[in-house]
mmCIF file of N, CA and C in Angstrom:
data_model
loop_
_atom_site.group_PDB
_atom_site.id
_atom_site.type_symbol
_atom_site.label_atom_id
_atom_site.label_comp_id
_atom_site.label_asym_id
_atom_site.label_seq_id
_atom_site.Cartn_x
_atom_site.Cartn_y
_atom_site.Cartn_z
ATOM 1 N N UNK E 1 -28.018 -1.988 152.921
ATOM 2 C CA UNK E 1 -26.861 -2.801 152.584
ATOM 3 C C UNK E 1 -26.768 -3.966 153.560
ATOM 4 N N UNK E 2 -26.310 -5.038 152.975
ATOM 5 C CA UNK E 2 -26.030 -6.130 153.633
ATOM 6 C C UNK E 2 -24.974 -6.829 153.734
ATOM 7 N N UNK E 3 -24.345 -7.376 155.128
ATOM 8 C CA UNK E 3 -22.804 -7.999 154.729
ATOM 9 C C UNK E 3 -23.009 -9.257 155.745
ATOM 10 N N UNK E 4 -22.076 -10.247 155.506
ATOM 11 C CA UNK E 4 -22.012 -11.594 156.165
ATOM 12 C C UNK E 4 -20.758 -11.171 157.200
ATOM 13 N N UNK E 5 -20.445 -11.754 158.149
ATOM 14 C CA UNK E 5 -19.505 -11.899 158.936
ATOM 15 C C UNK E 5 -19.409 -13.057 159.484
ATOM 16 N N UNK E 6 -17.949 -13.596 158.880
ATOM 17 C CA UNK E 6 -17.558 -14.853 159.651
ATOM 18 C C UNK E 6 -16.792 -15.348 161.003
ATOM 19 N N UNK E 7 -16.744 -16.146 161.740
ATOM 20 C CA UNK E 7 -15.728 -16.579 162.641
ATOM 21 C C UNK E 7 -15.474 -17.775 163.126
ATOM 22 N N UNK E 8 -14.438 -18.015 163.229
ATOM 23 C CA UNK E 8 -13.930 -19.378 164.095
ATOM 24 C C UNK E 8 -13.245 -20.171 163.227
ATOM 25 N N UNK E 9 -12.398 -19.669 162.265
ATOM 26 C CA UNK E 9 -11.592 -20.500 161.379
ATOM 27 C C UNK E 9 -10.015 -20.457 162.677
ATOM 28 N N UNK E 10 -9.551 -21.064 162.085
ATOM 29 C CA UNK E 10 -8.204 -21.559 162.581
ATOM 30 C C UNK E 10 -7.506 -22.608 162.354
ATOM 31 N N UNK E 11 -6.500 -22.982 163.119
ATOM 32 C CA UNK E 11 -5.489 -24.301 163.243
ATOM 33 C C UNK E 11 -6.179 -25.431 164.039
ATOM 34 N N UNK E 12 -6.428 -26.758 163.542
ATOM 35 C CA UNK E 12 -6.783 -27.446 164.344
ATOM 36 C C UNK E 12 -5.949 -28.918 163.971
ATOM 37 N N UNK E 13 -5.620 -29.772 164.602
ATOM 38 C CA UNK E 13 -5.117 -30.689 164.398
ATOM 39 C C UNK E 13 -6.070 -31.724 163.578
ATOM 40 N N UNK E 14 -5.759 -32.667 163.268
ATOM 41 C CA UNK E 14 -6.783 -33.882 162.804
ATOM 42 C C UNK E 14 -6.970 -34.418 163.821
ATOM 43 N N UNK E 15 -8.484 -34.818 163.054
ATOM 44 C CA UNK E 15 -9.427 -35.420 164.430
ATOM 45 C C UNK E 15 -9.886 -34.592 165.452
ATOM 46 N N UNK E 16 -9.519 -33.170 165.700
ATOM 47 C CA UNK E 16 -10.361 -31.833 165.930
ATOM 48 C C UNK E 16 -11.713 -31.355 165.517
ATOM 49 N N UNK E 17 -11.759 -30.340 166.235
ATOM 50 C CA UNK E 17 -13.436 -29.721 165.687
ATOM 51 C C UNK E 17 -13.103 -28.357 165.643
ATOM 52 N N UNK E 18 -13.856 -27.986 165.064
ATOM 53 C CA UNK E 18 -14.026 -26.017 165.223
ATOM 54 C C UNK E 18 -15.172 -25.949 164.675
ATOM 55 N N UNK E 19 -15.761 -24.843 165.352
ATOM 56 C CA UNK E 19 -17.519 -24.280 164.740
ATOM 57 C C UNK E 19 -17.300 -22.880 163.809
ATOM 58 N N UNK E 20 -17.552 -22.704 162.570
ATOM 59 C CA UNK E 20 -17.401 -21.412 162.151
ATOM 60 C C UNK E 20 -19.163 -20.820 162.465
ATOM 61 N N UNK E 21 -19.157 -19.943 162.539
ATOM 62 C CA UNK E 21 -20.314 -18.569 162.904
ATOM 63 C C UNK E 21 -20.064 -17.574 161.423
ATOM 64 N N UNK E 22 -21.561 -17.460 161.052
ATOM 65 C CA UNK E 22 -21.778 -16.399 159.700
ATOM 66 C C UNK E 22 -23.052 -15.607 160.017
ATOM 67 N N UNK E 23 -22.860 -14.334 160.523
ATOM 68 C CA UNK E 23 -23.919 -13.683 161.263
ATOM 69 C C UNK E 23 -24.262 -12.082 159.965
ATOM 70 N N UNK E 24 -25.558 -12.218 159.731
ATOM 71 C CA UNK E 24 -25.632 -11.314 158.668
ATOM 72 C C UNK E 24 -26.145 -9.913 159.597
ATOM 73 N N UNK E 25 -26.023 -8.783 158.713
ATOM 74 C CA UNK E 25 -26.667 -7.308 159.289
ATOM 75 C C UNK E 25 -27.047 -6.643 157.906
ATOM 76 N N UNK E 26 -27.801 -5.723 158.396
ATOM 77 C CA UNK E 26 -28.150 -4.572 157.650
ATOM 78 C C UNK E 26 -29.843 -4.568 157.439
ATOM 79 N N UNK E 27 -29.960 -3.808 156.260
ATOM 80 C CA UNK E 27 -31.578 -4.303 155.904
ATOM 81 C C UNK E 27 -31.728 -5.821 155.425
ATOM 82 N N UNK E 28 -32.717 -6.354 156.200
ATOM 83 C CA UNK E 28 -33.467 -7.329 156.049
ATOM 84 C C UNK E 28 -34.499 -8.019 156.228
ATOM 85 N N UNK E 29 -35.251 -8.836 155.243
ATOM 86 C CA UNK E 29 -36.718 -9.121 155.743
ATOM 87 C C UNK E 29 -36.339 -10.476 156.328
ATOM 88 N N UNK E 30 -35.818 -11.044 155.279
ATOM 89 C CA UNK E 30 -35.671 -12.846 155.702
ATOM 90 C C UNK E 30 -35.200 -12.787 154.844
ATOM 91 N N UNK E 31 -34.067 -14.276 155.387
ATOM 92 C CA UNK E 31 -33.374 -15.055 154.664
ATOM 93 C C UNK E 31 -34.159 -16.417 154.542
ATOM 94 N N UNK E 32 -33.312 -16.697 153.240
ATOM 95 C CA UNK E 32 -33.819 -17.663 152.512
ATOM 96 C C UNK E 32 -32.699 -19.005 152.847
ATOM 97 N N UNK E 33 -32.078 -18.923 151.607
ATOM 98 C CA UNK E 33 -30.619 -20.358 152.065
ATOM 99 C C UNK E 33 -29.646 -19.776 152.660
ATOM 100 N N UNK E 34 -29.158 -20.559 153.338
ATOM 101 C CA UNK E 34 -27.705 -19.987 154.144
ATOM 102 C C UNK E 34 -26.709 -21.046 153.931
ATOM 103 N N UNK E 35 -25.667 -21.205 153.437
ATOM 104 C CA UNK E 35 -24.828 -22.188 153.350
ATOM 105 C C UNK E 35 -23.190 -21.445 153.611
ATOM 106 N N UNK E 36 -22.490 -23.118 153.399
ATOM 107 C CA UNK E 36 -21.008 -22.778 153.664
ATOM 108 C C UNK E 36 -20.506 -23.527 152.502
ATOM 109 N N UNK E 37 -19.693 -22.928 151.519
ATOM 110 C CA UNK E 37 -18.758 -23.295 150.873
ATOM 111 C C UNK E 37 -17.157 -23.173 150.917
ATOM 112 N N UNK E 38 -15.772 -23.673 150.478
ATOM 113 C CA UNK E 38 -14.986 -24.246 150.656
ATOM 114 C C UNK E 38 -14.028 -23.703 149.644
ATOM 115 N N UNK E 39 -13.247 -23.463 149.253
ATOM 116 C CA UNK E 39 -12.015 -23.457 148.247
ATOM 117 C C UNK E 39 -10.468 -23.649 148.443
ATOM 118 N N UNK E 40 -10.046 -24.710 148.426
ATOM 119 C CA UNK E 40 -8.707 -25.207 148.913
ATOM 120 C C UNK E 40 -7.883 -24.758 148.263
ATOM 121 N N UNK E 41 -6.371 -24.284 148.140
ATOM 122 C CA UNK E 41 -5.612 -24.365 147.207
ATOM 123 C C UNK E 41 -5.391 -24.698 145.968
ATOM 124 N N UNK E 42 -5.775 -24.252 144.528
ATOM 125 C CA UNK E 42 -5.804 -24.373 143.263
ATOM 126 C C UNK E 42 -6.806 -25.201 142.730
ATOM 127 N N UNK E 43 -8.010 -25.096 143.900
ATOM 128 C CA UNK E 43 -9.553 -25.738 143.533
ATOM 129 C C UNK E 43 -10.380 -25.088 143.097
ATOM 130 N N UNK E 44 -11.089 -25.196 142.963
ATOM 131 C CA UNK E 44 -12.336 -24.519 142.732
ATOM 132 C C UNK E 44 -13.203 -24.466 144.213
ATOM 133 N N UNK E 45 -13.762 -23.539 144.258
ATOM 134 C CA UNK E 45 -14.757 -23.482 145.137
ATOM 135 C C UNK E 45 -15.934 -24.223 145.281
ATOM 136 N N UNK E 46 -16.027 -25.064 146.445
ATOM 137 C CA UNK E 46 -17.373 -25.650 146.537
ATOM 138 C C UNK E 46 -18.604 -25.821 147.391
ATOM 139 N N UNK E 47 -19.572 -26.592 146.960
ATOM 140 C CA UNK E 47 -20.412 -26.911 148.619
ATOM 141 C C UNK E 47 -19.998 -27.623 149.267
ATOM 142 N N UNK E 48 -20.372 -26.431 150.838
ATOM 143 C CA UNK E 48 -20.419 -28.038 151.878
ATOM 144 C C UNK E 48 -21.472 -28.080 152.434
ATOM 145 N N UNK E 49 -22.549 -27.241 152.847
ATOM 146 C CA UNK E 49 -23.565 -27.396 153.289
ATOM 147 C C UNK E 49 -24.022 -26.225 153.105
ATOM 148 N N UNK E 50 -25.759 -26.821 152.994
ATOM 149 C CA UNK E 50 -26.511 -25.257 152.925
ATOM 150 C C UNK E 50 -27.901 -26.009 153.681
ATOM 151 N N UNK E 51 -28.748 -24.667 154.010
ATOM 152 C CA UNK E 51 -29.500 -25.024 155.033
ATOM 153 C C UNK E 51 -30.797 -24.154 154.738
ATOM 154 N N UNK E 52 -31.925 -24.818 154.221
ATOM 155 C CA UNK E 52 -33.509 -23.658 153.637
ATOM 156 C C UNK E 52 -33.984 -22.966 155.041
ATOM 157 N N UNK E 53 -34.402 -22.165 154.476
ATOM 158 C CA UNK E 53 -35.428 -21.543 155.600
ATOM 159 C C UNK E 53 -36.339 -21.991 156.653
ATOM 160 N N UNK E 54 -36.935 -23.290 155.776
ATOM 161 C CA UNK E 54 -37.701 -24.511 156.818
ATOM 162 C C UNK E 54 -36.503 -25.570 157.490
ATOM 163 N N UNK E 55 -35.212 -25.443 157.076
ATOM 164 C CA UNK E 55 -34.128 -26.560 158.015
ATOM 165 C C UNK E 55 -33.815 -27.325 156.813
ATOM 166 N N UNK E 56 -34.605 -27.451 155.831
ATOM 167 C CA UNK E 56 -34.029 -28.480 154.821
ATOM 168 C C UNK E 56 -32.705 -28.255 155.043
ATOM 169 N N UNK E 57 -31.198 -29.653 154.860
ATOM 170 C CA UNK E 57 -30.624 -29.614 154.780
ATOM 171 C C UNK E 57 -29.947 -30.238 153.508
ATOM 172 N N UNK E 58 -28.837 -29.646 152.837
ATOM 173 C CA UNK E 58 -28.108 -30.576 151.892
ATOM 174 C C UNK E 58 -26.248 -30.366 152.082
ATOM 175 N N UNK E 59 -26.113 -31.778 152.162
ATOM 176 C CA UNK E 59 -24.407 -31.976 152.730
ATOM 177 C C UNK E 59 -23.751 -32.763 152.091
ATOM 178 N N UNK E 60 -22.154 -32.229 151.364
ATOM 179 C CA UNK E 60 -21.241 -32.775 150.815
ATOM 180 C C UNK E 60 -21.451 -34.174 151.100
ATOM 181 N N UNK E 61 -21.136 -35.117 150.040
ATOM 182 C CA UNK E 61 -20.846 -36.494 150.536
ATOM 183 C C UNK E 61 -18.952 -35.955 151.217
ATOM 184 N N UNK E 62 -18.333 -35.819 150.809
ATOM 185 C CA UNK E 62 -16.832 -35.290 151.736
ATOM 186 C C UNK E 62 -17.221 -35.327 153.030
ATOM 187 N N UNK E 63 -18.235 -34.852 153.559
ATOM 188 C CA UNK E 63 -18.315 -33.830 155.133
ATOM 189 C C UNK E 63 -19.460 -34.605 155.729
ATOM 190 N N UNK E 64 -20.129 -35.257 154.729
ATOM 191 C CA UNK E 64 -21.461 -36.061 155.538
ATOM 192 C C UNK E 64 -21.338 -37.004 156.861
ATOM 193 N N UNK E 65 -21.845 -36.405 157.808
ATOM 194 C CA UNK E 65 -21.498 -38.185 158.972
ATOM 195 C C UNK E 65 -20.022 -36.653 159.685
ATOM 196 N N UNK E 66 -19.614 -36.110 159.634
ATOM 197 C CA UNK E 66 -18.529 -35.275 160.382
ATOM 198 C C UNK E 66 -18.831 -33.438 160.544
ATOM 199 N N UNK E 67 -19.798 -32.624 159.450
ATOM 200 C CA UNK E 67 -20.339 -31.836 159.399
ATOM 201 C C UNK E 67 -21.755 -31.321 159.610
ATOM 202 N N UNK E 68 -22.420 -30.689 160.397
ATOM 203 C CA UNK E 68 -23.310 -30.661 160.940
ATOM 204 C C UNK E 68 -23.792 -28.721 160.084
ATOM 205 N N UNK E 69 -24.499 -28.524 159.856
ATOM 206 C CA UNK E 69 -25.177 -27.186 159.977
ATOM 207 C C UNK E 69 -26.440 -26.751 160.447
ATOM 208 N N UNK E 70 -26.237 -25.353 160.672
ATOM 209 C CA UNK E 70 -27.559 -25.004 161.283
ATOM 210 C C UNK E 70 -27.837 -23.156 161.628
ATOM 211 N N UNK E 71 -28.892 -23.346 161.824
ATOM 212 C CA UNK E 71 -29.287 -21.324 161.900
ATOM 213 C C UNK E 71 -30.070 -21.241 162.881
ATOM 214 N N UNK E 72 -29.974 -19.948 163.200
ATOM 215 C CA UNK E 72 -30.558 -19.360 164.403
ATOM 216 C C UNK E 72 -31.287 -18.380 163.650
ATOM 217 N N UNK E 73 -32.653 -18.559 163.203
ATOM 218 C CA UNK E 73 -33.028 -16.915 162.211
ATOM 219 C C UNK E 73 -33.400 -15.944 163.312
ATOM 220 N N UNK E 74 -33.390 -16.102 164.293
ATOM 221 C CA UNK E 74 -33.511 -14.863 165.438
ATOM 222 C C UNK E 74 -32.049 -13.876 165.174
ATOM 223 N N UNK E 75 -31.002 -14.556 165.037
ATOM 224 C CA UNK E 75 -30.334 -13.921 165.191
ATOM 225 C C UNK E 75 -29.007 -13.585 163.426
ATOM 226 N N UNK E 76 -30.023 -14.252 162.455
ATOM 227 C CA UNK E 76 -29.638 -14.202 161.305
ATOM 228 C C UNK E 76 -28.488 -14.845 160.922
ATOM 229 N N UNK E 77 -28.261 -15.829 161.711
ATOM 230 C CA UNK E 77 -26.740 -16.475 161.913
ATOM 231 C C UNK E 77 -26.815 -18.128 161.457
ATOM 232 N N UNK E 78 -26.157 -18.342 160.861
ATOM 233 C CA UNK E 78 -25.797 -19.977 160.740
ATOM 234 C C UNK E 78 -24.228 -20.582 161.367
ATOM 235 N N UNK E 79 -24.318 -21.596 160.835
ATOM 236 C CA UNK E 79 -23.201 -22.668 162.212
ATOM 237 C C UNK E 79 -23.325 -23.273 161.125
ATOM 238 N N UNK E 80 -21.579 -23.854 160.992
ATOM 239 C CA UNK E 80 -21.147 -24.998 160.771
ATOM 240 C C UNK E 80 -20.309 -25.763 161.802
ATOM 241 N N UNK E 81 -20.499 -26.564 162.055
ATOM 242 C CA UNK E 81 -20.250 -27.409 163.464
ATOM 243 C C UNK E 81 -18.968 -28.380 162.396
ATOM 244 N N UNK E 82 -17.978 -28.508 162.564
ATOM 245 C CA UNK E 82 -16.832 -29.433 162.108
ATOM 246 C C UNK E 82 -16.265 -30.430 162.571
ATOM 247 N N UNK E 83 -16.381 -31.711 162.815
ATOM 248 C CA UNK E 83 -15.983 -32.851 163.668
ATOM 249 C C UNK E 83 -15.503 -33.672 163.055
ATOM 250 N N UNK E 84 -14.195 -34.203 163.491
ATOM 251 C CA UNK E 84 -13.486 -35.197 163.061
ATOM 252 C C UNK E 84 -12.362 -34.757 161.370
ATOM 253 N N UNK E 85 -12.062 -33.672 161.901
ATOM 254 C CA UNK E 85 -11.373 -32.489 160.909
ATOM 255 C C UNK E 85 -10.029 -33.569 160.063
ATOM 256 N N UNK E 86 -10.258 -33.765 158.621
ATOM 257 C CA UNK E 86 -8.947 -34.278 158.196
ATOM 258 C C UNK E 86 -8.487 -33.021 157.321
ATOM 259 N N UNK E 87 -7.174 -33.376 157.045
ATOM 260 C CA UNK E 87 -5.887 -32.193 156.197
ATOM 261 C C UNK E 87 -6.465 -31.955 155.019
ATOM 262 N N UNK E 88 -7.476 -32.486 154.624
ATOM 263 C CA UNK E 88 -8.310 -32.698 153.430
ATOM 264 C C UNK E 88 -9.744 -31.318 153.356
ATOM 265 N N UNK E 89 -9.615 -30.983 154.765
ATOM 266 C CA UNK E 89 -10.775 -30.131 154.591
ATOM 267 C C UNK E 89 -10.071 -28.507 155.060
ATOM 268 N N UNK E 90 -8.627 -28.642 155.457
ATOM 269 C CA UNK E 90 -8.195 -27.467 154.969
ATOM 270 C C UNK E 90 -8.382 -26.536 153.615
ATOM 271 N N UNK E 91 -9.322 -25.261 154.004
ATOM 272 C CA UNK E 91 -9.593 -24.327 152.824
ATOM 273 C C UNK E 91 -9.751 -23.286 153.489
ATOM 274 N N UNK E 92 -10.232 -22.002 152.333
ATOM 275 C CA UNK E 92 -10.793 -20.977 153.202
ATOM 276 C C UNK E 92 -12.238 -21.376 153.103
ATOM 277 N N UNK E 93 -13.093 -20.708 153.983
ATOM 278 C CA UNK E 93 -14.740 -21.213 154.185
ATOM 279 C C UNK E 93 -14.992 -19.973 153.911
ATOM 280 N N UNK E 94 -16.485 -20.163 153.224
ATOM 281 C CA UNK E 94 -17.011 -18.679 152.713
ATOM 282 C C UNK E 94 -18.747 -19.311 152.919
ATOM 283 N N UNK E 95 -19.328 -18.063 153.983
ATOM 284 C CA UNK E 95 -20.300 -17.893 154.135
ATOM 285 C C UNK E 95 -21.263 -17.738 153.255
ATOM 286 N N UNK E 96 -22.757 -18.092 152.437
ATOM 287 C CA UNK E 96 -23.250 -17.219 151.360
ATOM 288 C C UNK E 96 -24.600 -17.408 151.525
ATOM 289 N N UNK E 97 -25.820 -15.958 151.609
ATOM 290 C CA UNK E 97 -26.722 -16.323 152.164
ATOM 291 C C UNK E 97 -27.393 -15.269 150.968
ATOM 292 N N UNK E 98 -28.794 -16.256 151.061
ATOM 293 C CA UNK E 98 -30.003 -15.503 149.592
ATOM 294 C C UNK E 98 -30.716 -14.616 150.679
ATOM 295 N N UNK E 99 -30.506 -13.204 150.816
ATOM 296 C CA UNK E 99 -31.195 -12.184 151.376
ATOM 297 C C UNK E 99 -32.198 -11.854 150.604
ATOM 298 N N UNK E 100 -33.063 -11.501 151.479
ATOM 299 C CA UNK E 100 -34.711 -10.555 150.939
ATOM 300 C C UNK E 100 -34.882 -9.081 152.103
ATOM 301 N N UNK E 101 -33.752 -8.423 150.956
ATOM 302 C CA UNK E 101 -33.942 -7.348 151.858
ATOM 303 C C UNK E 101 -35.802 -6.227 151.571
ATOM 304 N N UNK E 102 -36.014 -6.794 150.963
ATOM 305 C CA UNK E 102 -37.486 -5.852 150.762
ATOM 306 C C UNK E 102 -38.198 -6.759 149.981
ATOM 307 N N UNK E 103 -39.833 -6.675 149.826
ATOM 308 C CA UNK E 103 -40.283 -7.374 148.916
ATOM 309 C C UNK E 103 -39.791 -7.355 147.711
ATOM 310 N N UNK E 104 -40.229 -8.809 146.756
ATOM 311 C CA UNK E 104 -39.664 -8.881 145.326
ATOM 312 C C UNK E 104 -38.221 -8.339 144.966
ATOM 313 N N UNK E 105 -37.503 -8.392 145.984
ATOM 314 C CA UNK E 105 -36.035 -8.280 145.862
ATOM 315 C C UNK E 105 -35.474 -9.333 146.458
ATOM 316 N N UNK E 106 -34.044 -9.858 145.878
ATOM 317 C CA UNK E 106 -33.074 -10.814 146.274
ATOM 318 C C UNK E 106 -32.004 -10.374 146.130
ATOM 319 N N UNK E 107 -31.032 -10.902 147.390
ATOM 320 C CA UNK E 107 -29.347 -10.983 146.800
ATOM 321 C C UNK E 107 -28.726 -12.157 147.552
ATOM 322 N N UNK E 108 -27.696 -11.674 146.387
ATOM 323 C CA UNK E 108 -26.745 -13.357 146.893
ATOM 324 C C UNK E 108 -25.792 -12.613 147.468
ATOM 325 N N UNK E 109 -25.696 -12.457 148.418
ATOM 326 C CA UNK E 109 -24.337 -12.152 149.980
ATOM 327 C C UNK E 109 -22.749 -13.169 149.638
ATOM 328 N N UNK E 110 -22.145 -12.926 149.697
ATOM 329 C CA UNK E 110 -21.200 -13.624 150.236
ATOM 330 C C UNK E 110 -19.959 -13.375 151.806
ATOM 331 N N UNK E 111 -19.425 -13.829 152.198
ATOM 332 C CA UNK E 111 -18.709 -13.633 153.420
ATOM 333 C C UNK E 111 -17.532 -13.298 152.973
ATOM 334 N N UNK E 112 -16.392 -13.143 153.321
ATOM 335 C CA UNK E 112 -15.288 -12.663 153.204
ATOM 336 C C UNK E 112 -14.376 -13.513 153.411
ATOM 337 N N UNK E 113 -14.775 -15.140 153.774
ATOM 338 C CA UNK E 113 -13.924 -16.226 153.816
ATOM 339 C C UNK E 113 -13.408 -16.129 155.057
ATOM 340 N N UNK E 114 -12.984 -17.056 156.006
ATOM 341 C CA UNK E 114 -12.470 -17.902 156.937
ATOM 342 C C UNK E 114 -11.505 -18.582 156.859
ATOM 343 N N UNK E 115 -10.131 -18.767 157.280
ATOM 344 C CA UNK E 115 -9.325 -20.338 157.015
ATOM 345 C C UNK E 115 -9.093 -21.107 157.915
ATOM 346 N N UNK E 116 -9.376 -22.158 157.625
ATOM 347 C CA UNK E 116 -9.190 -23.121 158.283
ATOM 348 C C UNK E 116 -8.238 -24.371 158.069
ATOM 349 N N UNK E 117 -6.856 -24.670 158.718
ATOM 350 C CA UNK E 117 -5.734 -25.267 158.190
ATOM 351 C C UNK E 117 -6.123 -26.413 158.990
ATOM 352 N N UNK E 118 -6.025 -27.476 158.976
ATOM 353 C CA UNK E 118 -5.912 -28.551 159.306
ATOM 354 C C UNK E 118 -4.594 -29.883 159.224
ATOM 355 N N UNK E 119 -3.661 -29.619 160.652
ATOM 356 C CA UNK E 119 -2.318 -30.031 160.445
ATOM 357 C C UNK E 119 -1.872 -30.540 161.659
ATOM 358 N N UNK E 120 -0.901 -31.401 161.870
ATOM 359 C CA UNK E 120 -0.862 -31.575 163.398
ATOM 360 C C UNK E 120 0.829 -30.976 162.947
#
């Protein structure tokens, strides 16, 4: 079994930063994509960044130029780095990573969400 675990959501003012952390466990061979998606109040859920196995990156035009991502596969963990935080990117954040827990097997993980309010 496999689960995501998130951290570092909170209150931050505008024009703040906060880093969320999504650290996976259980059986696993390798991960594949690791990304962070978003769902604000009566939105839909979306991308904000996801990050391939080789580093490829792909980033919201919203978050581009202020959002940074990145992984540590030693330690099965990705980073979203948040800079220059507007009231606009208040949501909950949800971790979601393509596991290969055994050969010719896949799953799609998700995290349990994060919030992050953005308010002075």
């Amino acid at each position: 079994q496999v689960q995501l675990v998130e951290s570092g959501g909170g209150l931050v003012q505008p024009g703040g930063s906060l880093r969320l952390s999504c650290a996976a466990s259980g059986s696993i061979l390798r991960i594949n994509n690791l990304g962070w998606y978003r769902q604000a109040p009566g939105k839909e859920r979306e991308l904000v960044a996801v990050i391939s196995s080789r580093s490829d990156r792909n980033i919201a035009d919203s978050v581009k130029g202020r959002f940074t991502i990145s992984r540590d596969n030693a330690k099965n963990t990705v980073y979203l780095q948040m800079n220059s935080l507007k009231p606009e990117d208040t949501a909950v954040y949800y971790c979601n990573a393509q596991v290969v827990p055994r050969v010719y097997s896949v799953l799609e993980i998700w995290g349990q969400g994060t919030l992050v309010t953005v308010s002075s």
